[in-house]
Tab-separated table of N, CA and C in Angstrom:
chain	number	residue	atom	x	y	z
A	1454	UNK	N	0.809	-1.183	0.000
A	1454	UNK	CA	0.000	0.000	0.000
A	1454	UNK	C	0.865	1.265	0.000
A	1455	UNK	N	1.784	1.160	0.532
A	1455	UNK	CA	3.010	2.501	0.983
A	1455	UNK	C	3.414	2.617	-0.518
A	1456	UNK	N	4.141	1.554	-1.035
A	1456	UNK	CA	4.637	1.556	-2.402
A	1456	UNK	C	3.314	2.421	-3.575
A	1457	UNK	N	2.332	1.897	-3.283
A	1457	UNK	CA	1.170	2.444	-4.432
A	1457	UNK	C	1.272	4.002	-3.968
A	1458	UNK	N	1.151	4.266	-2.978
A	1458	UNK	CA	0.789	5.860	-2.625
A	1458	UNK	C	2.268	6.409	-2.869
A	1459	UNK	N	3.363	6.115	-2.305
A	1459	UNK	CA	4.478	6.907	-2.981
A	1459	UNK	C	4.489	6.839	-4.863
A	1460	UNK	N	3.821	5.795	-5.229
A	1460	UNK	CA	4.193	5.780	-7.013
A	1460	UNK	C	2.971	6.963	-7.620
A	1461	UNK	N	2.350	6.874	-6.681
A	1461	UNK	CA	0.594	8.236	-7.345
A	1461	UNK	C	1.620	9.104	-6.899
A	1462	UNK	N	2.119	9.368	-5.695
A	1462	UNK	CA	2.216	10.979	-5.505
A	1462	UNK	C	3.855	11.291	-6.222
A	1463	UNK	N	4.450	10.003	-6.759
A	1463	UNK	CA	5.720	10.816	-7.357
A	1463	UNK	C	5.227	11.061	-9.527
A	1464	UNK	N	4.057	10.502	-9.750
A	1464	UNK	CA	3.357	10.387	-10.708
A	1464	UNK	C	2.830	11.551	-10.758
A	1465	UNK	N	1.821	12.191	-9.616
A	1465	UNK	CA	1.193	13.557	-9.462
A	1465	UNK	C	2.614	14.955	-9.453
A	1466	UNK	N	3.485	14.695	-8.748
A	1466	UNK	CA	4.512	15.367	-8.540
A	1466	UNK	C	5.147	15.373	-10.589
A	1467	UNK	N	5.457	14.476	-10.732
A	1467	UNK	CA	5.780	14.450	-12.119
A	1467	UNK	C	5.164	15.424	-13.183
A	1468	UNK	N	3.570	15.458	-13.331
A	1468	UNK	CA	2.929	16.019	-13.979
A	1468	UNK	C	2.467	17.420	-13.373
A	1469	UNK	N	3.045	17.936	-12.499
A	1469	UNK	CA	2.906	19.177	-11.868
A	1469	UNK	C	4.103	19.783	-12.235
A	1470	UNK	N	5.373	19.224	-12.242
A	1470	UNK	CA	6.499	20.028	-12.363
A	1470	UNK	C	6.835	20.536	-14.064
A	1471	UNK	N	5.971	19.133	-14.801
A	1471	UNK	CA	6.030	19.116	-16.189
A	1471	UNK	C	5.179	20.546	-16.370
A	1472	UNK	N	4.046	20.384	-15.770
A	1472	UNK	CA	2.915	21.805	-16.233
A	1472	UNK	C	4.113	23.055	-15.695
A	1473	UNK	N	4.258	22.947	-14.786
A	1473	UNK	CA	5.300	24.508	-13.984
A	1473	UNK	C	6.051	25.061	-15.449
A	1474	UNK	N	6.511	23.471	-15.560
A	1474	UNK	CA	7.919	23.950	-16.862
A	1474	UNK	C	7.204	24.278	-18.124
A	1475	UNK	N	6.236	23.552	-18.438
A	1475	UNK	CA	5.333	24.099	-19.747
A	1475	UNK	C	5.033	25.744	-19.732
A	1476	UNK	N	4.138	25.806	-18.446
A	1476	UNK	CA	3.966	27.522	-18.054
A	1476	UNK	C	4.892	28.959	-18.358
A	1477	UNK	N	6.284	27.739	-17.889
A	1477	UNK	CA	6.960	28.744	-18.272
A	1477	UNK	C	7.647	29.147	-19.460
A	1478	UNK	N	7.268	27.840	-20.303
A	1478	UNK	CA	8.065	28.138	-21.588
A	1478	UNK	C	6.965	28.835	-22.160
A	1479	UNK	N	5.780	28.610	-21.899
A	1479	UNK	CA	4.556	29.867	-22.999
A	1479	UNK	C	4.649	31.016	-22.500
A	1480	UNK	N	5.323	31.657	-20.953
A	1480	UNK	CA	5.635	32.666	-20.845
A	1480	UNK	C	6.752	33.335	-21.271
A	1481	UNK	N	7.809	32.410	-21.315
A	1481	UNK	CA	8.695	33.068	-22.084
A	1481	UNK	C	8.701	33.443	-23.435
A	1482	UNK	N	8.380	32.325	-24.044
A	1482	UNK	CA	7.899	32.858	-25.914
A	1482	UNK	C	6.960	34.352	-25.934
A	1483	UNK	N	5.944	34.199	-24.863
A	1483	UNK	CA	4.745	35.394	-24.838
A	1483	UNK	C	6.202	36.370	-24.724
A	1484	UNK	N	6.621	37.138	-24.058
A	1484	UNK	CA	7.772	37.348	-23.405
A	1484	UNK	C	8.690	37.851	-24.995
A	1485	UNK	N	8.913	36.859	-25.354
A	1485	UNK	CA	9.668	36.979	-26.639
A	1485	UNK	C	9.348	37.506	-27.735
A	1486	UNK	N	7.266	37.350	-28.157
A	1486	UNK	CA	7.137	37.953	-28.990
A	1486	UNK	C	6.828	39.315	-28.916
A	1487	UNK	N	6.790	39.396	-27.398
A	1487	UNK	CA	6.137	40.924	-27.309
A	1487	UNK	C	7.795	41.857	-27.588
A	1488	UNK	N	8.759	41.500	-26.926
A	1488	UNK	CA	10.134	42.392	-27.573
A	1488	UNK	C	10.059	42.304	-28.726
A	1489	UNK	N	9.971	41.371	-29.533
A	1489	UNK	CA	9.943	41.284	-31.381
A	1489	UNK	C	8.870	43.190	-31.743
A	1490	UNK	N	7.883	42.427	-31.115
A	1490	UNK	CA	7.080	43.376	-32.036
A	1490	UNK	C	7.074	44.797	-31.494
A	1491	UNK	N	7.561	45.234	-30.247
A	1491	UNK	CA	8.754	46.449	-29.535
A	1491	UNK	C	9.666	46.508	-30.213
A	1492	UNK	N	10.845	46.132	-30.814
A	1492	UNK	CA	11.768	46.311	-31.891
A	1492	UNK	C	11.404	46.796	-32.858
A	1493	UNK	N	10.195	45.990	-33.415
A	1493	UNK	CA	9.670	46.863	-34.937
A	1493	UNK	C	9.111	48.118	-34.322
A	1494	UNK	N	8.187	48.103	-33.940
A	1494	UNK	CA	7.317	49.484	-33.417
A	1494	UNK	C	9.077	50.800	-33.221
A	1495	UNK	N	9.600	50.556	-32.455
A	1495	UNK	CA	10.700	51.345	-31.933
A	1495	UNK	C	11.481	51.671	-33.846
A	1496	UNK	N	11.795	50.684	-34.388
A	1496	UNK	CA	12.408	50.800	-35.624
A	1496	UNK	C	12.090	51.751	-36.800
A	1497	UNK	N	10.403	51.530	-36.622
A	1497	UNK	CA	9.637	52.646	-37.445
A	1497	UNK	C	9.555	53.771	-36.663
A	1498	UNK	N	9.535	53.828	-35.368
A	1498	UNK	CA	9.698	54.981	-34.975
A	1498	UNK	C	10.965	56.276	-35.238
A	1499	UNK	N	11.927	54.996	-35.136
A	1499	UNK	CA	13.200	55.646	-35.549
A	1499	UNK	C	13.120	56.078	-36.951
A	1500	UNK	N	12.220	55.639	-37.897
A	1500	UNK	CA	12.335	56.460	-39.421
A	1500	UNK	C	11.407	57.563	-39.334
A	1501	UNK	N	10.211	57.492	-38.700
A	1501	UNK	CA	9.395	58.391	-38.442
A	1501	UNK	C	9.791	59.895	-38.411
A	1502	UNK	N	10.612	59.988	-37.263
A	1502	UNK	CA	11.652	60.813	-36.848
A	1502	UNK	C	12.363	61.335	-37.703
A	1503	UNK	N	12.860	60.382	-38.480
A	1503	UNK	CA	13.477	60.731	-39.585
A	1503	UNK	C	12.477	61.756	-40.732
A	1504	UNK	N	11.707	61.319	-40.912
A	1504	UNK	CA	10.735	61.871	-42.046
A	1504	UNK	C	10.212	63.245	-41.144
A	1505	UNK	N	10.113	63.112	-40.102
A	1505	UNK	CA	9.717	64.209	-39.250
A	1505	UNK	C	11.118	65.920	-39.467
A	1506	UNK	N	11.774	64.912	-39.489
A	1506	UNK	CA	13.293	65.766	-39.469
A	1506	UNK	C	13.317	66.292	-41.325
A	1507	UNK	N	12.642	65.301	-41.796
A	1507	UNK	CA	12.480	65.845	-43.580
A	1507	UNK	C	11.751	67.390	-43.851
A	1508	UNK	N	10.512	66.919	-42.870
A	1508	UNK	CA	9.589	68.092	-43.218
A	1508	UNK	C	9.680	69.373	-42.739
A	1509	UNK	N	10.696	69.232	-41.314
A	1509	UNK	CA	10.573	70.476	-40.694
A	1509	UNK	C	12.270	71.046	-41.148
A	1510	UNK	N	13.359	70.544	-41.856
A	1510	UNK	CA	14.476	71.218	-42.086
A	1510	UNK	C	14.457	71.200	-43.535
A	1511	UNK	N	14.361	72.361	-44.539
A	1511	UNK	CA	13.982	72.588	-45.960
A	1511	UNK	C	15.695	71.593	-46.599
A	1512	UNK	N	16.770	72.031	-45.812
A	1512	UNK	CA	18.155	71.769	-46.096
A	1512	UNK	C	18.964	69.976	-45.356
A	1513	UNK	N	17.829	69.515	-45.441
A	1513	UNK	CA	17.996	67.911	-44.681
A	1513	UNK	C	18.904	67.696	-45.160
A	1514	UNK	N	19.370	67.599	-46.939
A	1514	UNK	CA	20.332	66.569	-47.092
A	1514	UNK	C	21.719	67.108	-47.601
A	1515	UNK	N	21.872	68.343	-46.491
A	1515	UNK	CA	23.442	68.660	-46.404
A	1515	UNK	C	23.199	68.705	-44.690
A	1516	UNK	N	22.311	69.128	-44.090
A	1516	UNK	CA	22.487	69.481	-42.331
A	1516	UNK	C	20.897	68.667	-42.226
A	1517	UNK	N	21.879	67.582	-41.346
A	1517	UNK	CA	22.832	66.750	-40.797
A	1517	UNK	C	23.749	66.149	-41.505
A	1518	UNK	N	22.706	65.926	-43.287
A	1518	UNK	CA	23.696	64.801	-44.151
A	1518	UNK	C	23.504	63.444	-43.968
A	1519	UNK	N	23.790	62.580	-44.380
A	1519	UNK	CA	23.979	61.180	-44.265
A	1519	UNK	C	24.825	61.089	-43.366
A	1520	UNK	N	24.770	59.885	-42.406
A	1520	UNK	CA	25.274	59.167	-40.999
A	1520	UNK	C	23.703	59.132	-39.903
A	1521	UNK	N	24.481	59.265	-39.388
A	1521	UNK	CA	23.591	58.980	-37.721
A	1521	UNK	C	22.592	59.860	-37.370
A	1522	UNK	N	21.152	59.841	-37.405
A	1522	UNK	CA	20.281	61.116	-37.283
A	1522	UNK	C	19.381	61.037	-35.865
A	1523	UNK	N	19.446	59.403	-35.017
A	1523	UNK	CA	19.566	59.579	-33.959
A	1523	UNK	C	19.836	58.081	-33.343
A	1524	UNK	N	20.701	58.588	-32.117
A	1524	UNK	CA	21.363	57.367	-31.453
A	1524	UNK	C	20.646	57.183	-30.411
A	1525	UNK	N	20.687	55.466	-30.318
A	1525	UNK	CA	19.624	55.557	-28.897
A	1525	UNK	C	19.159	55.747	-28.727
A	1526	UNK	N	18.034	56.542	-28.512
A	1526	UNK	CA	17.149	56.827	-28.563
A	1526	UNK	C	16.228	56.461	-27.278
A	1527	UNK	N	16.320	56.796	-26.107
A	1527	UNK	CA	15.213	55.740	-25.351
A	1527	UNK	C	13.534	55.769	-25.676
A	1528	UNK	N	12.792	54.307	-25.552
A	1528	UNK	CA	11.413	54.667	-26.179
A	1528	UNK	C	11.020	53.424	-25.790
A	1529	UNK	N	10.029	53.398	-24.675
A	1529	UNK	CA	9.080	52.519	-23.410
A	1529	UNK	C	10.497	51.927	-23.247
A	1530	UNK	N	10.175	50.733	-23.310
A	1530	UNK	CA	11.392	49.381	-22.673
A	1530	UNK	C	12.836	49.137	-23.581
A	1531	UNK	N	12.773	49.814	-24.793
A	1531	UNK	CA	14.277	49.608	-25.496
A	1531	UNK	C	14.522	50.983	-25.686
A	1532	UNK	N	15.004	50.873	-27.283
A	1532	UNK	CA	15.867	52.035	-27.688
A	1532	UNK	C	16.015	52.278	-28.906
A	1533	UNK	N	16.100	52.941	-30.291
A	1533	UNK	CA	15.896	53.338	-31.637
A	1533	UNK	C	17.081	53.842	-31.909
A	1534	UNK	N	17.420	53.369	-32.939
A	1534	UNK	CA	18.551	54.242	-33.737
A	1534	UNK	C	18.185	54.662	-35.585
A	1535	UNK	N	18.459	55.977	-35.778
A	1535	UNK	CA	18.781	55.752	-37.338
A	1535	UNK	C	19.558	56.470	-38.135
A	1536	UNK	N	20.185	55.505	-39.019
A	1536	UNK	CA	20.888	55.874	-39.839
A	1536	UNK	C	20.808	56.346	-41.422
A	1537	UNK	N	21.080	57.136	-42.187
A	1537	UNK	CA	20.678	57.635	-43.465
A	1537	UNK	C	22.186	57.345	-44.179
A	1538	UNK	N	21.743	56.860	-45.288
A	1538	UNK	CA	22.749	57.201	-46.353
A	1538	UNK	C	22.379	57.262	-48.014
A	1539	UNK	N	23.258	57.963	-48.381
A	1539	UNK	CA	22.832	58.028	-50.082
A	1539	UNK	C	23.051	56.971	-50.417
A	1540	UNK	N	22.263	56.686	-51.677
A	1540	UNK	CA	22.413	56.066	-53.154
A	1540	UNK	C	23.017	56.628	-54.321
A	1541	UNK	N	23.920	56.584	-54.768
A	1541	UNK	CA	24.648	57.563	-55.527
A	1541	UNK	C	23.436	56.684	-57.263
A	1542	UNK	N	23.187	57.700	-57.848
A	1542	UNK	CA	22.516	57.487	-58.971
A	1542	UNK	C	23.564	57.476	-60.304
A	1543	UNK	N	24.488	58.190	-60.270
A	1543	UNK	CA	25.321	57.953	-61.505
A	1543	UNK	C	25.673	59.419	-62.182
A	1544	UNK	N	25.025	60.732	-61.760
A	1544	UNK	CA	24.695	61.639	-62.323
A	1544	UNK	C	25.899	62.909	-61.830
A	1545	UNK	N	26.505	64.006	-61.742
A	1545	UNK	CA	26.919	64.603	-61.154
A	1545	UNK	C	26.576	65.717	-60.174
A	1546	UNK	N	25.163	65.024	-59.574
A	1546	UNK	CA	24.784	66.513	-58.146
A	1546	UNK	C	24.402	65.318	-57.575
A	1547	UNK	N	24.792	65.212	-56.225
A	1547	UNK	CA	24.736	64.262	-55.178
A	1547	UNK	C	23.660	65.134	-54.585
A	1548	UNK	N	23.044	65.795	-54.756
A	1548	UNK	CA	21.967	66.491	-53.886
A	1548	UNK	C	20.588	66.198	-54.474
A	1549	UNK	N	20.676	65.209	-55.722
A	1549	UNK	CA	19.360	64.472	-56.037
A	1549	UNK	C	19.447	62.903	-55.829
A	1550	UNK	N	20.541	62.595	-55.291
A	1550	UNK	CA	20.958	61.295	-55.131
A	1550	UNK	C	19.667	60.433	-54.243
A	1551	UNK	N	19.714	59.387	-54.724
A	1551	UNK	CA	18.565	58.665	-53.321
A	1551	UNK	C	19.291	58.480	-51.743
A	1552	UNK	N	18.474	58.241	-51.012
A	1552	UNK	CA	18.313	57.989	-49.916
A	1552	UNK	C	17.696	56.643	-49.385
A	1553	UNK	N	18.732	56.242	-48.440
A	1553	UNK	CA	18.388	55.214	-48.093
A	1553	UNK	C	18.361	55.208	-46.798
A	1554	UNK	N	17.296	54.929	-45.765
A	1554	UNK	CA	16.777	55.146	-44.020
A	1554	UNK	C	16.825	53.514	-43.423
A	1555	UNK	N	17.538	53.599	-42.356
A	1555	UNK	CA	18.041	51.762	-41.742
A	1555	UNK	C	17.085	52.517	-40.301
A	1556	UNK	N	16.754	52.153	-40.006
A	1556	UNK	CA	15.733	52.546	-38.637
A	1556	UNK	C	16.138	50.612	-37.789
A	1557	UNK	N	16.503	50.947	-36.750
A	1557	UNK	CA	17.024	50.089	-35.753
A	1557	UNK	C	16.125	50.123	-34.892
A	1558	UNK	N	15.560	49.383	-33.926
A	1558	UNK	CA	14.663	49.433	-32.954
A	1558	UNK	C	15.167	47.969	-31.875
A	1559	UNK	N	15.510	48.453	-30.533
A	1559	UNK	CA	16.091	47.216	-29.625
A	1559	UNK	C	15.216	46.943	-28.390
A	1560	UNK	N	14.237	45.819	-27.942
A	1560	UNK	CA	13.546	46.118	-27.231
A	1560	UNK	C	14.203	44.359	-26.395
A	1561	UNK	N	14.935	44.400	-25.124
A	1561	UNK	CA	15.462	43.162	-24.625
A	1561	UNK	C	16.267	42.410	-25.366
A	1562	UNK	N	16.176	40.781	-25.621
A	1562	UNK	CA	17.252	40.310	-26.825
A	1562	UNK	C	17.040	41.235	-28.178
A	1563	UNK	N	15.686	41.511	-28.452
A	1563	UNK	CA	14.565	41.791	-29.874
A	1563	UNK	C	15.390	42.984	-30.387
A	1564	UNK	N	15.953	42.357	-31.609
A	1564	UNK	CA	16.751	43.516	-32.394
A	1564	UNK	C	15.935	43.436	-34.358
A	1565	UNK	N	15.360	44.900	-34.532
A	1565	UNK	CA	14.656	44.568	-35.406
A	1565	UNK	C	15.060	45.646	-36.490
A	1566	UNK	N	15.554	45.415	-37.718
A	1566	UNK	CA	15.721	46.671	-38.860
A	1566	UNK	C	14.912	47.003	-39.818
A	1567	UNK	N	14.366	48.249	-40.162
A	1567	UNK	CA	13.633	48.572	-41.511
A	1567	UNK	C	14.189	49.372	-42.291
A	1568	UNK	N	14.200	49.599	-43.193
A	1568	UNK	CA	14.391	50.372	-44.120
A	1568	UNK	C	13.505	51.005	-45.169
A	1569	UNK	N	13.912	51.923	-45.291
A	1569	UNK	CA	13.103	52.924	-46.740
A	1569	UNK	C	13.397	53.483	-47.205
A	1570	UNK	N	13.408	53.907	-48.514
A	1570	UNK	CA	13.980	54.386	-49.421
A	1570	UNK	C	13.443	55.298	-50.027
A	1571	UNK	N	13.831	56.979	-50.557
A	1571	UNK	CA	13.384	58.306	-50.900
A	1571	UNK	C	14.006	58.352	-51.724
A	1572	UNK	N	12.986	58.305	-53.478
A	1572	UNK	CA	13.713	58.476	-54.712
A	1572	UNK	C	12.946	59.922	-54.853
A	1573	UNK	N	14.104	60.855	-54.667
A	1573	UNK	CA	13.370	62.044	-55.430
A	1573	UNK	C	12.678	63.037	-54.445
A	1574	UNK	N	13.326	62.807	-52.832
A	1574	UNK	CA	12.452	63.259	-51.868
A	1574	UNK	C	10.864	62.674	-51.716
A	1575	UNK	N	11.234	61.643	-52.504
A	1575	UNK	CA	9.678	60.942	-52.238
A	1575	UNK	C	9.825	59.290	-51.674
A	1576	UNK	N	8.740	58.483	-51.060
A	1576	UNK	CA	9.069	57.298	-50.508
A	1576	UNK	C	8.618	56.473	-51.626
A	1577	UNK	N	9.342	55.812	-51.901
A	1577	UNK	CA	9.618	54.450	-52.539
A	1577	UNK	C	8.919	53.149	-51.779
A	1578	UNK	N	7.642	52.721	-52.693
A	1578	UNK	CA	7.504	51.296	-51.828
A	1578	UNK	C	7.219	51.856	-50.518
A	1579	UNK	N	6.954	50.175	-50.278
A	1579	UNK	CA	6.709	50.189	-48.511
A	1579	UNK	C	7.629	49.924	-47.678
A	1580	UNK	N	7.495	50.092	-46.619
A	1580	UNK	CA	8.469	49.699	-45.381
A	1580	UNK	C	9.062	48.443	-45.670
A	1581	UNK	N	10.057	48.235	-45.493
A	1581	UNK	CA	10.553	46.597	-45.632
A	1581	UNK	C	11.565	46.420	-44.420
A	1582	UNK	N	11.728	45.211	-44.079
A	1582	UNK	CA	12.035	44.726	-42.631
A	1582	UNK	C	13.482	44.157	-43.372
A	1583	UNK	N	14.444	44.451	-42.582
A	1583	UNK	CA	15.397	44.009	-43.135
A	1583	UNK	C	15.774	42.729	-42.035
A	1584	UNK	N	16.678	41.593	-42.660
A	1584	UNK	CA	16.455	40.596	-41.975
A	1584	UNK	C	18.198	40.383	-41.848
A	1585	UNK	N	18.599	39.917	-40.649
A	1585	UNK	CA	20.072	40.065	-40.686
A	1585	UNK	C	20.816	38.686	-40.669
């Protein structure tokens, strides 16, 4: 009788520790996708900014120029970065050249890139997620 009741309760014990550990792996994934989709959100934010910085400086693409238009950025639980650089077209005035926007967004492990592209001071296409 001792033997039967220790084999139920190390049987019950078994399938309790299994559920604990299940619990926690759907919390962690939950967990995981919510930084994913904080990375993107933060990433577009970081181009946003960017386009924000288009409309309100007539002289964008000599001041600041291509490089770094903002670092770090803090924003809820991560952080945004973005970077600009030309597309050289082939022509001789680099001041119609395209543009190309890397928008970074870091929310915990969740590291997420987009990009977009301005032919002509205008946006090209849609947002696209760059994949690393």
């Amino acid at each position: 009788m001792l033997v039967l009741t220790m084999g139920t309760a190390m049987v019950v014990a078994t399938i309790g520790l299994g559920a604990v550990w299940a619990a926690r792996m759907r919390l962690r994934d939950v967990q995981t996708s919510t930084q994913v989709l904080e990375a993107r959100a933060y990433a577009q934010s970081a181009i946003e900014l960017g386009l924000l910085r288009i409309r309100d400086t007539p002289n964008w693409r000599t001041t600041p120029g291509p490089g770094m238009w903002v670092a770090n950025l803090s924003l809820g639980h991560g952080t945004c970065t973005l970077t600009t650089s030309t597309i050289a077209d082939g022509d001789a005035d680099p001041y119609n050249d395209d543009w190309l926007f890397m928008g970074t967004g870091i929310s915990g492990d969740a590291v997420r890139k987009i990009e977009l592209t301005l032919v002509d001071g205008k946006l090209l296409g849609e947002w696209k997620q760059k994949v690393d």
